[in-house]
mmCIF file of C-alpha atoms in Angstrom:
data_model
loop_
_atom_site.group_PDB
_atom_site.id
_atom_site.type_symbol
_atom_site.label_atom_id
_atom_site.label_comp_id
_atom_site.label_asym_id
_atom_site.label_seq_id
_atom_site.Cartn_x
_atom_site.Cartn_y
_atom_site.Cartn_z
ATOM 1 C CA MET A 131 9.786 -10.175 8.571
ATOM 2 C CA ALA A 132 7.487 -7.489 9.824
ATOM 3 C CA HIS A 133 9.486 -4.596 9.855
ATOM 4 C CA HIS A 134 6.662 -1.962 10.754
ATOM 5 C CA LEU A 135 4.035 -3.850 13.095
ATOM 6 C CA ARG A 136 1.847 -1.569 14.497
ATOM 7 C CA LYS A 137 -0.811 -0.959 17.275
ATOM 8 C CA LEU A 138 -4.496 -2.182 16.120
ATOM 9 C CA THR A 139 -6.275 -0.480 18.818
ATOM 10 C CA ALA A 140 -6.083 3.088 19.454
ATOM 11 C CA ALA A 141 -3.407 3.707 22.199
ATOM 12 C CA GLY A 142 -4.944 4.437 25.976
ATOM 13 C CA ALA A 143 -3.086 6.651 28.367
ATOM 14 C CA ALA A 144 -1.420 10.066 27.475
ATOM 15 C CA LEU A 145 1.963 10.300 27.220
ATOM 16 C CA ALA A 146 4.309 12.170 29.536
ATOM 17 C CA THR A 147 6.487 14.780 28.173
ATOM 18 C CA THR A 148 9.429 14.122 30.773
ATOM 19 C CA ALA A 149 12.933 14.314 28.908
ATOM 20 C CA LEU A 150 14.199 10.554 28.517
ATOM 21 C CA GLY A 151 17.631 11.403 28.175
ATOM 22 C CA LEU A 152 20.428 13.078 29.585
ATOM 23 C CA GLY A 153 21.396 16.640 28.777
ATOM 24 C CA LEU A 154 18.666 17.417 26.129
ATOM 25 C CA SER A 155 18.097 20.945 25.821
ATOM 26 C CA LEU A 156 14.180 21.114 26.194
ATOM 27 C CA THR A 157 14.128 25.061 25.621
ATOM 28 C CA GLY A 158 13.426 25.952 21.807
ATOM 29 C CA ALA A 159 15.073 29.318 22.067
ATOM 30 C CA THR A 160 18.766 29.722 20.602
ATOM 31 C CA PRO A 161 20.694 32.806 20.509
ATOM 32 C CA ALA A 162 21.831 34.663 17.646
ATOM 33 C CA SER A 163 25.104 33.175 17.533
ATOM 34 C CA ALA A 164 23.613 29.617 17.111
ATOM 35 C CA ALA A 165 21.513 30.328 14.096
ATOM 36 C CA ALA A 166 24.911 31.812 12.410
ATOM 37 C CA HIS A 167 26.472 28.964 11.995
ATOM 38 C CA THR A 168 23.848 27.612 9.941
ATOM 39 C CA ALA A 169 23.062 27.774 6.024
ATOM 40 C CA HIS A 170 19.260 27.365 6.575
ATOM 41 C CA ALA A 171 18.201 28.420 9.850
ATOM 42 C CA PHE A 172 14.628 27.815 10.934
ATOM 43 C CA PRO A 173 12.416 29.035 9.995
ATOM 44 C CA VAL A 174 12.890 28.840 6.250
ATOM 45 C CA HIS A 175 9.868 29.950 4.512
ATOM 46 C CA THR A 176 9.637 27.885 1.424
ATOM 47 C CA ALA A 177 7.274 28.846 -1.569
ATOM 48 C CA TYR A 178 6.246 25.741 -2.340
ATOM 49 C CA LYS A 179 5.949 25.161 -6.591
ATOM 50 C CA THR A 180 2.226 24.442 -6.799
ATOM 51 C CA GLY A 181 -1.012 23.891 -4.069
ATOM 52 C CA VAL A 182 -2.281 25.945 -1.195
ATOM 53 C CA MET A 183 -1.039 26.533 2.508
ATOM 54 C CA PRO A 184 -2.838 26.877 5.762
ATOM 55 C CA SER A 185 -4.784 29.803 5.888
ATOM 56 C CA ALA A 186 -3.083 30.260 9.226
ATOM 57 C CA SER A 187 -0.805 32.981 9.279
ATOM 58 C CA GLN A 188 2.991 31.932 8.691
ATOM 59 C CA SER A 189 3.985 33.560 12.381
ATOM 60 C CA SER A 190 1.221 30.891 13.932
ATOM 61 C CA ARG A 191 2.476 28.328 11.827
ATOM 62 C CA ASP A 192 6.409 28.679 13.007
ATOM 63 C CA ALA A 193 4.986 28.644 16.451
ATOM 64 C CA ALA A 194 2.992 25.703 15.879
ATOM 65 C CA VAL A 195 5.960 23.942 14.456
ATOM 66 C CA GLU A 196 8.234 24.809 17.548
ATOM 67 C CA LYS A 197 5.606 23.601 19.760
ATOM 68 C CA GLN A 198 5.573 20.324 18.381
ATOM 69 C CA TYR A 199 9.048 19.874 17.804
ATOM 70 C CA ASP A 200 9.488 20.924 21.830
ATOM 71 C CA SER A 201 7.309 18.006 22.717
ATOM 72 C CA TRP A 202 8.517 15.675 20.251
ATOM 73 C CA LYS A 203 12.265 16.375 21.508
ATOM 74 C CA SER A 204 11.131 16.223 25.200
ATOM 75 C CA THR A 205 9.513 12.924 25.000
ATOM 76 C CA TYR A 206 11.297 11.074 22.259
ATOM 77 C CA LEU A 207 14.656 12.327 21.445
ATOM 78 C CA VAL A 208 17.036 9.820 23.915
ATOM 79 C CA HIS A 209 20.564 10.530 24.901
ATOM 80 C CA GLY A 210 22.168 6.856 24.689
ATOM 81 C CA CYS A 211 23.173 4.053 24.044
ATOM 82 C CA ALA A 212 26.345 5.788 24.013
ATOM 83 C CA SER A 213 27.665 8.721 25.840
ATOM 84 C CA ASN A 214 28.252 10.116 22.055
ATOM 85 C CA GLU A 215 24.762 8.735 20.573
ATOM 86 C CA TYR A 216 21.044 9.648 20.330
ATOM 87 C CA TYR A 217 18.221 7.880 19.312
ATOM 88 C CA VAL A 218 14.554 8.040 18.494
ATOM 89 C CA SER A 219 12.304 6.080 21.093
ATOM 90 C CA THR A 220 9.650 3.975 20.191
ATOM 91 C CA LYS A 221 7.940 4.843 23.262
ATOM 92 C CA GLY A 222 4.277 4.276 23.388
ATOM 93 C CA ASP A 223 3.880 2.125 19.999
ATOM 94 C CA SER A 224 6.179 -1.144 21.294
ATOM 95 C CA ASP A 225 7.975 -1.177 18.005
ATOM 96 C CA ALA A 226 10.889 -2.547 19.787
ATOM 97 C CA PRO A 227 11.875 -3.713 23.178
ATOM 98 C CA ASN A 228 12.311 -1.488 26.393
ATOM 99 C CA ASN A 229 11.464 1.216 23.808
ATOM 100 C CA GLY A 230 14.291 1.213 22.239
ATOM 101 C CA PRO A 231 15.017 2.690 18.323
ATOM 102 C CA VAL A 232 13.881 1.249 14.679
ATOM 103 C CA SER A 233 16.161 2.906 11.852
ATOM 104 C CA GLU A 234 12.729 4.073 10.592
ATOM 105 C CA GLY A 235 12.404 6.501 13.369
ATOM 106 C CA GLN A 236 16.022 6.839 13.576
ATOM 107 C CA GLY A 237 15.910 8.416 10.002
ATOM 108 C CA TYR A 238 13.224 10.666 10.928
ATOM 109 C CA GLY A 239 15.331 12.316 13.708
ATOM 110 C CA MET A 240 17.670 12.588 11.419
ATOM 111 C CA ASN A 241 15.427 14.432 9.268
ATOM 112 C CA ILE A 242 13.708 16.707 11.589
ATOM 113 C CA VAL A 243 16.859 17.584 13.247
ATOM 114 C CA PRO A 244 18.559 19.955 10.631
ATOM 115 C CA LEU A 245 15.640 21.204 9.841
ATOM 116 C CA MET A 246 15.217 22.848 13.043
ATOM 117 C CA ALA A 247 18.492 23.928 13.229
ATOM 118 C CA GLY A 248 18.661 27.610 14.072
ATOM 119 C CA TYR A 249 16.066 27.083 16.484
ATOM 120 C CA ASP A 250 17.486 24.092 18.712
ATOM 121 C CA ALA A 251 21.059 25.037 19.744
ATOM 122 C CA ASN A 252 21.912 21.647 20.233
ATOM 123 C CA ALA A 253 20.892 20.514 16.449
ATOM 124 C CA GLN A 254 24.184 19.722 15.298
ATOM 125 C CA THR A 255 25.343 17.764 18.598
ATOM 126 C CA GLU A 256 21.994 15.468 18.639
ATOM 127 C CA PHE A 257 22.555 14.990 14.636
ATOM 128 C CA ASN A 258 26.009 13.566 15.229
ATOM 129 C CA GLY A 259 24.674 11.444 17.917
ATOM 130 C CA LEU A 260 22.243 10.223 15.612
ATOM 131 C CA TRP A 261 24.333 9.191 13.026
ATOM 132 C CA GLN A 262 26.809 7.811 15.666
ATOM 133 C CA LEU A 263 24.350 5.328 16.778
ATOM 134 C CA VAL A 264 23.648 4.318 13.351
ATOM 135 C CA LYS A 265 27.406 3.575 12.308
ATOM 136 C CA ASP A 266 28.056 1.740 15.480
ATOM 137 C CA HIS A 267 24.894 -0.395 14.815
ATOM 138 C CA LYS A 268 25.285 -1.435 10.770
ATOM 139 C CA ASP A 269 24.523 -4.904 9.460
ATOM 140 C CA GLN A 270 26.500 -6.843 6.554
ATOM 141 C CA TYR A 271 25.880 -4.267 3.802
ATOM 142 C CA GLY A 272 26.860 -1.052 5.893
ATOM 143 C CA LEU A 273 23.240 0.203 6.122
ATOM 144 C CA MET A 274 21.200 0.658 10.025
ATOM 145 C CA GLN A 275 20.082 -2.482 11.922
ATOM 146 C CA TRP A 276 16.442 -2.213 11.688
ATOM 147 C CA LYS A 277 15.492 -2.805 15.232
ATOM 148 C CA LEU A 278 17.444 -2.392 18.577
ATOM 149 C CA ASP A 279 16.976 -3.222 22.564
ATOM 150 C CA GLY A 280 16.687 -0.009 24.307
ATOM 151 C CA LYS A 281 18.419 -1.241 27.123
ATOM 152 C CA THR A 282 21.150 -3.345 25.481
ATOM 153 C CA CYS A 283 21.090 -1.328 22.529
ATOM 154 C CA LYS A 284 21.606 -5.124 20.151
ATOM 155 C CA TYR A 285 19.840 -6.389 17.580
ATOM 156 C CA ALA A 286 16.406 -7.257 18.472
ATOM 157 C CA ASP A 287 14.977 -8.933 15.965
ATOM 158 C CA SER A 288 15.381 -13.109 14.962
ATOM 159 C CA GLY A 289 18.176 -14.130 12.098
ATOM 160 C CA THR A 290 20.882 -12.209 10.526
ATOM 161 C CA PRO A 291 20.559 -8.091 11.340
ATOM 162 C CA ASP A 292 19.044 -6.499 7.831
ATOM 163 C CA GLY A 293 17.917 -3.187 7.029
ATOM 164 C CA ALA A 294 14.499 -1.383 6.152
ATOM 165 C CA THR A 295 14.506 0.675 3.140
ATOM 166 C CA ASP A 296 12.395 3.653 4.911
ATOM 167 C CA GLY A 297 15.093 4.157 7.559
ATOM 168 C CA ASP A 298 17.536 3.762 4.995
ATOM 169 C CA LEU A 299 16.457 6.330 2.987
ATOM 170 C CA ASP A 300 15.915 9.056 5.766
ATOM 171 C CA VAL A 301 19.144 8.307 6.971
ATOM 172 C CA GLY A 302 21.127 9.370 3.389
ATOM 173 C CA TYR A 303 18.313 12.411 3.030
ATOM 174 C CA GLY A 304 19.595 13.540 6.650
ATOM 175 C CA LEU A 305 23.156 13.092 5.819
ATOM 176 C CA ILE A 306 22.554 15.578 2.913
ATOM 177 C CA LEU A 307 20.433 17.846 4.625
ATOM 178 C CA ALA A 308 23.241 18.081 7.026
ATOM 179 C CA ASP A 309 25.723 18.562 4.754
ATOM 180 C CA LYS A 310 23.786 21.325 3.204
ATOM 181 C CA GLN A 311 23.063 23.000 6.581
ATOM 182 C CA TRP A 312 26.516 22.371 8.461
ATOM 183 C CA GLY A 313 28.922 21.038 6.225
ATOM 184 C CA GLY A 314 31.460 18.197 6.843
ATOM 185 C CA TYR A 315 29.063 15.006 5.355
ATOM 186 C CA THR A 316 29.911 14.753 1.968
ATOM 187 C CA ALA A 317 31.717 11.675 2.378
ATOM 188 C CA ASP A 318 29.755 10.010 5.119
ATOM 189 C CA ALA A 319 26.697 10.894 2.746
ATOM 190 C CA LYS A 320 27.857 9.712 -0.660
ATOM 191 C CA ALA A 321 28.977 6.454 0.957
ATOM 192 C CA TRP A 322 25.443 6.040 2.247
ATOM 193 C CA LEU A 323 24.292 6.070 -1.098
ATOM 194 C CA ALA A 324 26.622 3.871 -2.511
ATOM 195 C CA ALA A 325 25.460 1.313 -0.255
ATOM 196 C CA PHE A 326 22.054 2.112 -0.349
ATOM 197 C CA TYR A 327 22.343 2.125 -4.143
ATOM 198 C CA ALA A 328 23.726 -1.260 -4.253
ATOM 199 C CA HIS A 329 21.330 -3.454 -1.665
ATOM 200 C CA ASP A 330 18.082 -1.554 -1.423
ATOM 201 C CA VAL A 331 17.860 -1.054 -5.244
ATOM 202 C CA ALA A 332 16.728 -3.927 -7.519
ATOM 203 C CA PRO A 333 18.011 -4.103 -11.031
ATOM 204 C CA ASP A 334 15.234 -2.854 -12.457
ATOM 205 C CA GLY A 335 15.167 0.700 -10.425
ATOM 206 C CA HIS A 336 12.377 -0.122 -8.198
ATOM 207 C CA LEU A 337 13.036 0.024 -4.014
ATOM 208 C CA LYS A 338 13.036 -3.344 -2.258
ATOM 209 C CA CYS A 339 11.375 -3.658 0.797
ATOM 210 C CA GLU A 340 14.997 -4.327 2.852
ATOM 211 C CA ASP A 341 18.528 -4.531 2.080
ATOM 212 C CA ASP A 342 18.557 -8.321 1.914
ATOM 213 C CA GLY A 343 14.972 -9.023 0.509
ATOM 214 C CA PRO A 344 13.619 -10.370 -2.688
ATOM 215 C CA ASN A 345 13.845 -8.271 -6.136
ATOM 216 C CA THR A 346 10.157 -8.878 -6.905
ATOM 217 C CA ASP A 347 8.134 -6.643 -4.042
ATOM 218 C CA THR A 348 8.318 -3.185 -2.954
ATOM 219 C CA ARG A 349 6.441 -0.568 -0.245
ATOM 220 C CA PRO A 350 4.832 2.203 -1.444
ATOM 221 C CA SER A 351 5.403 4.088 2.091
ATOM 222 C CA ASP A 352 8.959 3.833 0.748
ATOM 223 C CA MET A 353 8.526 5.678 -2.470
ATOM 224 C CA MET A 354 9.696 9.393 -1.001
ATOM 225 C CA LEU A 355 10.472 10.635 -4.152
ATOM 226 C CA ASP A 356 11.390 14.086 -3.027
ATOM 227 C CA HIS A 357 14.452 12.197 -1.283
ATOM 228 C CA LEU A 358 15.392 10.351 -4.633
ATOM 229 C CA ARG A 359 15.060 13.940 -6.365
ATOM 230 C CA ALA A 360 17.874 15.040 -3.891
ATOM 231 C CA PHE A 361 19.886 11.990 -4.436
ATOM 232 C CA ALA A 362 20.063 12.484 -8.254
ATOM 233 C CA ALA A 363 21.386 16.198 -7.718
ATOM 234 C CA TYR A 364 23.945 15.104 -4.833
ATOM 235 C CA ASP A 365 25.312 11.896 -5.843
ATOM 236 C CA THR A 366 25.798 11.703 -10.301
ATOM 237 C CA ALA A 367 27.923 8.407 -9.620
ATOM 238 C CA HIS A 368 24.202 6.400 -9.537
ATOM 239 C CA ASP A 369 21.646 6.621 -11.769
ATOM 240 C CA TRP A 370 18.968 7.890 -9.223
ATOM 241 C CA ASN A 371 16.958 8.983 -12.456
ATOM 242 C CA LYS A 372 16.286 5.129 -13.238
ATOM 243 C CA VAL A 373 14.705 4.727 -9.559
ATOM 244 C CA ILE A 374 12.648 7.540 -9.975
ATOM 245 C CA SER A 375 11.389 6.746 -12.981
ATOM 246 C CA ARG A 376 10.744 3.002 -12.274
ATOM 247 C CA THR A 377 9.190 4.575 -9.095
ATOM 248 C CA GLU A 378 6.665 6.668 -10.892
ATOM 249 C CA ALA A 379 5.809 3.503 -13.054
ATOM 250 C CA VAL A 380 5.102 1.215 -10.248
ATOM 251 C CA ILE A 381 2.605 4.505 -8.695
ATOM 252 C CA ALA A 382 1.077 4.652 -11.812
ATOM 253 C CA GLU A 383 0.660 0.853 -13.185
ATOM 254 C CA PHE A 384 -0.830 -0.216 -9.696
ATOM 255 C CA THR A 385 -3.108 2.595 -9.732
ATOM 256 C CA LYS A 386 -4.299 2.203 -12.896
ATOM 257 C CA GLY A 387 -5.160 -1.674 -12.048
ATOM 258 C CA TYR A 388 -6.442 -1.494 -8.812
ATOM 259 C CA SER A 389 -7.159 2.124 -7.557
ATOM 260 C CA ALA A 390 -7.924 3.894 -10.609
ATOM 261 C CA THR A 391 -10.433 6.558 -9.167
ATOM 262 C CA GLY A 392 -8.462 7.092 -5.525
ATOM 263 C CA GLY A 393 -4.562 6.555 -6.370
ATOM 264 C CA LEU A 394 -4.159 3.991 -3.359
ATOM 265 C CA LEU A 395 -1.168 2.051 -2.987
ATOM 266 C CA SER A 396 -1.494 -1.288 -0.352
ATOM 267 C CA ASP A 397 0.820 -1.513 2.451
ATOM 268 C CA PHE A 398 2.775 -4.305 0.242
ATOM 269 C CA VAL A 399 3.132 -4.626 -3.827
ATOM 270 C CA VAL A 400 4.610 -7.442 -5.218
ATOM 271 C CA ASN A 401 5.671 -8.220 -9.034
ATOM 272 C CA ALA A 402 7.090 -4.890 -8.901
ATOM 273 C CA ASN A 403 9.651 -5.840 -11.516
ATOM 274 C CA THR A 404 7.062 -6.460 -13.778
ATOM 275 C CA THR A 405 4.752 -3.913 -15.851
ATOM 276 C CA SER A 406 1.887 -5.568 -13.781
ATOM 277 C CA PRO A 407 2.473 -4.669 -10.028
ATOM 278 C CA LYS A 408 -0.459 -5.896 -7.682
ATOM 279 C CA PRO A 409 -1.348 -6.051 -3.981
ATOM 280 C CA ALA A 410 0.549 -8.361 -1.514
ATOM 281 C CA PRO A 411 -1.256 -11.536 -0.148
ATOM 282 C CA ALA A 412 -3.181 -10.381 2.815
ATOM 283 C CA ASN A 413 -0.636 -11.886 5.122
ATOM 284 C CA TYR A 414 2.486 -10.826 3.399
ATOM 285 C CA GLN A 415 4.648 -9.550 5.598
ATOM 286 C CA GLU A 416 2.224 -7.900 8.641
ATOM 287 C CA ASP A 417 -0.900 -9.073 8.064
ATOM 288 C CA GLN A 418 -2.925 -6.128 8.845
ATOM 289 C CA PRO A 419 -3.696 -7.051 5.974
ATOM 290 C CA ASP A 420 -1.172 -6.099 3.568
ATOM 291 C CA ASN A 421 -2.936 -6.041 0.569
ATOM 292 C CA ILE A 422 -5.101 -2.409 1.582
ATOM 293 C CA VAL A 423 -3.715 0.829 3.014
ATOM 294 C CA GLY A 424 -2.445 0.081 6.851
ATOM 295 C CA TYR A 425 0.011 1.407 8.923
ATOM 296 C CA ASN A 426 2.660 1.711 6.002
ATOM 297 C CA SER A 427 0.710 3.228 3.691
ATOM 298 C CA ILE A 428 -1.006 6.002 5.762
ATOM 299 C CA ARG A 429 2.151 7.920 4.751
ATOM 300 C CA VAL A 430 2.091 7.736 0.811
ATOM 301 C CA PRO A 431 0.108 10.853 0.569
ATOM 302 C CA TRP A 432 2.711 12.387 3.102
ATOM 303 C CA HIS A 433 5.269 11.691 0.898
ATOM 304 C CA LEU A 434 3.840 12.134 -2.672
ATOM 305 C CA GLY A 435 2.365 15.522 -1.282
ATOM 306 C CA THR A 436 5.627 16.440 -0.360
ATOM 307 C CA ASP A 437 7.244 15.585 -3.540
ATOM 308 C CA ALA A 438 4.435 17.232 -5.278
ATOM 309 C CA LEU A 439 4.928 20.937 -3.276
ATOM 310 C CA VAL A 440 8.417 20.564 -3.766
ATOM 311 C CA TYR A 441 9.032 19.927 -7.016
ATOM 312 C CA GLY A 442 5.867 20.777 -8.853
ATOM 313 C CA GLY A 443 4.004 18.853 -11.715
ATOM 314 C CA SER A 444 6.356 19.660 -14.477
ATOM 315 C CA GLN A 445 8.942 17.399 -12.281
ATOM 316 C CA ALA A 446 6.836 15.654 -10.072
ATOM 317 C CA ALA A 447 3.378 14.700 -12.257
ATOM 318 C CA VAL A 448 3.379 11.752 -10.940
ATOM 319 C CA SER A 449 3.153 12.645 -7.505
ATOM 320 C CA GLU A 450 0.786 15.588 -8.179
ATOM 321 C CA ALA A 451 -1.792 13.461 -9.761
ATOM 322 C CA THR A 452 -1.707 10.576 -7.295
ATOM 323 C CA ALA A 453 -1.415 13.036 -4.647
ATOM 324 C CA LYS A 454 -4.776 15.163 -5.781
ATOM 325 C CA LEU A 455 -6.521 11.735 -6.045
ATOM 326 C CA GLU A 456 -5.824 10.234 -2.704
ATOM 327 C CA SER A 457 -6.707 13.486 -1.117
ATOM 328 C CA ALA A 458 -10.008 13.420 -2.608
ATOM 329 C CA CYS A 459 -10.675 9.713 -1.902
ATOM 330 C CA LEU A 460 -9.492 9.967 1.917
ATOM 331 C CA LYS A 461 -11.548 13.378 2.190
ATOM 332 C CA LYS A 462 -14.725 11.292 0.844
ATOM 333 C CA GLU A 463 -14.275 8.238 3.041
ATOM 334 C CA SER A 464 -13.749 10.494 6.110
ATOM 335 C CA GLY A 465 -16.534 13.437 5.250
ATOM 336 C CA GLY A 466 -13.897 15.846 5.805
ATOM 337 C CA ASN A 467 -13.023 14.853 9.267
ATOM 338 C CA PRO A 468 -9.483 14.409 9.254
ATOM 339 C CA GLN A 469 -10.117 12.162 12.839
ATOM 340 C CA LYS A 470 -12.223 9.711 10.117
ATOM 341 C CA VAL A 471 -9.529 8.920 7.905
ATOM 342 C CA TYR A 472 -9.006 5.475 9.152
ATOM 343 C CA PRO A 473 -5.657 3.457 9.187
ATOM 344 C CA HIS A 474 -7.342 0.863 7.555
ATOM 345 C CA THR A 475 -8.401 1.597 4.281
ATOM 346 C CA LYS A 476 -9.475 -0.488 1.114
ATOM 347 C CA LEU A 477 -8.546 0.632 -2.115
ATOM 348 C CA ASN A 478 -11.633 1.762 -3.109
ATOM 349 C CA CYS A 479 -11.385 4.422 -0.601
ATOM 350 C CA THR A 480 -13.763 2.799 1.859
ATOM 351 C CA ALA A 481 -12.776 1.638 5.453
ATOM 352 C CA TYR A 482 -11.665 -1.788 6.000
ATOM 353 C CA SER A 483 -12.263 -0.889 10.020
ATOM 354 C CA THR A 484 -13.396 1.814 11.530
ATOM 355 C CA SER A 485 -12.783 0.229 15.374
ATOM 356 C CA ASP A 486 -9.217 1.501 14.690
ATOM 357 C CA GLN A 487 -8.325 5.171 14.691
ATOM 358 C CA ALA A 488 -4.900 7.109 14.962
ATOM 359 C CA GLU A 489 -4.074 10.548 14.112
ATOM 360 C CA GLU A 490 -1.362 9.539 12.200
ATOM 361 C CA ALA A 491 -3.623 8.727 9.139
ATOM 362 C CA GLY A 492 -5.524 12.160 8.960
ATOM 363 C CA ASP A 493 -2.324 14.244 9.411
ATOM 364 C CA SER A 494 -0.436 12.050 6.742
ATOM 365 C CA VAL A 495 -3.048 13.507 4.191
ATOM 366 C CA GLY A 496 -2.046 17.018 4.780
ATOM 367 C CA PRO A 497 0.795 17.577 2.428
ATOM 368 C CA ALA A 498 -1.449 15.761 -0.332
ATOM 369 C CA ALA A 499 -4.371 18.123 0.660
ATOM 370 C CA MET A 500 -2.349 21.217 -0.021
ATOM 371 C CA ALA A 501 -0.959 19.597 -3.465
ATOM 372 C CA ALA A 502 -4.292 19.234 -4.448
ATOM 373 C CA GLY A 503 -5.282 22.942 -3.761
ATOM 374 C CA ASP A 504 -8.277 21.798 -1.425
ATOM 375 C CA GLN A 505 -8.265 24.802 1.182
ATOM 376 C CA ALA A 506 -11.063 23.576 3.815
ATOM 377 C CA TRP A 507 -9.423 20.150 3.682
ATOM 378 C CA THR A 508 -5.680 21.679 4.289
ATOM 379 C CA ASP A 509 -6.792 23.944 7.287
ATOM 380 C CA ALA A 510 -8.987 21.079 9.008
ATOM 381 C CA ILE A 511 -5.743 18.766 8.500
ATOM 382 C CA TRP A 512 -3.575 21.846 10.034
ATOM 383 C CA LYS A 513 -6.323 22.347 13.004
ATOM 384 C CA GLN A 514 -5.845 18.790 13.695
ATOM 385 C CA LEU A 515 -2.155 18.870 14.167
ATOM 386 C CA GLY A 516 -2.564 21.057 17.025
ATOM 387 C CA SER A 517 -4.280 18.101 18.956
ATOM 388 C CA ASN A 518 -3.327 14.404 19.750
ATOM 389 C CA PRO A 519 -6.991 12.789 20.126
ATOM 390 C CA PHE A 520 -6.142 9.035 19.688
ATOM 391 C CA GLN A 521 -3.066 9.589 22.491
ATOM 392 C CA ASP A 522 -0.552 8.425 19.377
ATOM 393 C CA GLY A 523 3.088 7.390 20.498
ATOM 394 C CA TYR A 524 6.305 7.315 18.395
ATOM 395 C CA PHE A 525 4.858 6.694 15.258
ATOM 396 C CA GLY A 526 1.914 9.404 15.179
ATOM 397 C CA GLU A 527 4.035 12.201 16.744
ATOM 398 C CA THR A 528 6.949 11.850 14.632
ATOM 399 C CA ILE A 529 4.840 11.791 11.704
ATOM 400 C CA LYS A 530 3.190 14.790 12.841
ATOM 401 C CA THR A 531 6.057 16.479 13.555
ATOM 402 C CA LEU A 532 7.403 16.363 9.918
ATOM 403 C CA VAL A 533 4.292 16.936 8.607
ATOM 404 C CA THR A 534 3.853 19.950 10.864
ATOM 405 C CA ILE A 535 7.033 21.324 9.229
ATOM 406 C CA VAL A 536 6.178 20.890 5.485
ATOM 407 C CA MET A 537 2.603 21.863 6.003
ATOM 408 C CA ALA A 538 4.025 25.265 7.703
ATOM 409 C CA GLY A 539 6.173 26.105 5.027
ATOM 410 C CA ASP A 540 9.569 25.240 6.991
ATOM 411 C CA TYR A 541 10.464 22.271 4.702
ATOM 412 C CA TRP A 542 13.332 22.726 1.956
ATOM 413 C CA ALA A 543 15.097 20.863 -0.533
ATOM 414 C CA PRO A 544 18.557 20.356 -0.147
#
């Protein structure tokens, strides 16, 4: 099943920024009383454990986050399907019928909104609405149905509804963020993590691609090691350290065999339950092809770079080492121009195709560039975040919002 079938040509017309939902607050300013109810009111200036920050001042970085959040919220955060629900629209990318939500986007929203609490006076109401939609659209395993129609709000794929691991991960992380921000979500978070562990984790500890999928494959864009470390600290009922160790081992084993100098991981990986994981066949799930970096694995340097920044080389040694390789590889491929980090890249650090361009490919390298300590490359990517050269839609603009929060230093570990 193609959980993340992406555009193969760059999007065209600029997206409107008018509100899609009912009752959305489009202003960022909040009264002081709103911030007083949050434990980590934005901006939270985090001193990362390694790497460099963009050269821009902290105040200008905070302002960039606020501007990007306002744009993202007004375009993609929808008040629906029910009066007590919100969802993240896939507008611009055709990932779901009628711009409906996918669990990946719902999880992104459940990360973004609590991180912006204290700036957005309605953050907790919006988070509760996002979570309500998840609760109202669970599959047989208690995880979110991965794709919904934007009009009917019903499952929008063939067969029995199932869940995608990336969305499930972000929903779980969002619940922990909300619990640390406002309190009151502990039971929900731990129940969700129990369902995730039971159905998205293979017996050996690696992450499956979906909750009803085989125990033999994995998708590197799901390797959100900072999330897994937060799960380990929060939920001692499950062996999350086993998941962390196996995820790091898959990264190390795969890159040693297939991208030793670049640290790149293909969109899908098979034989993940062995010590010899390898690229999936080219047409494994999405035919982008799946045996190289595509619209899934462009997210890997963002996730591994973030883990390295937040947890440092002592805890996140595999993430830091891999992020450094990926940063150098993609800088070389692009000649230091983030716009020329192509969405389809071979594991030897050369472009598979230069006909398809998308900003999210370059944006996602930002946290890895920071972790690598490359100031010029970091600054180039930070500068690109202030634009939208290829008119990216939901996927690119939502990734940009999270990357901007990380690169600004406003991302915190719950």
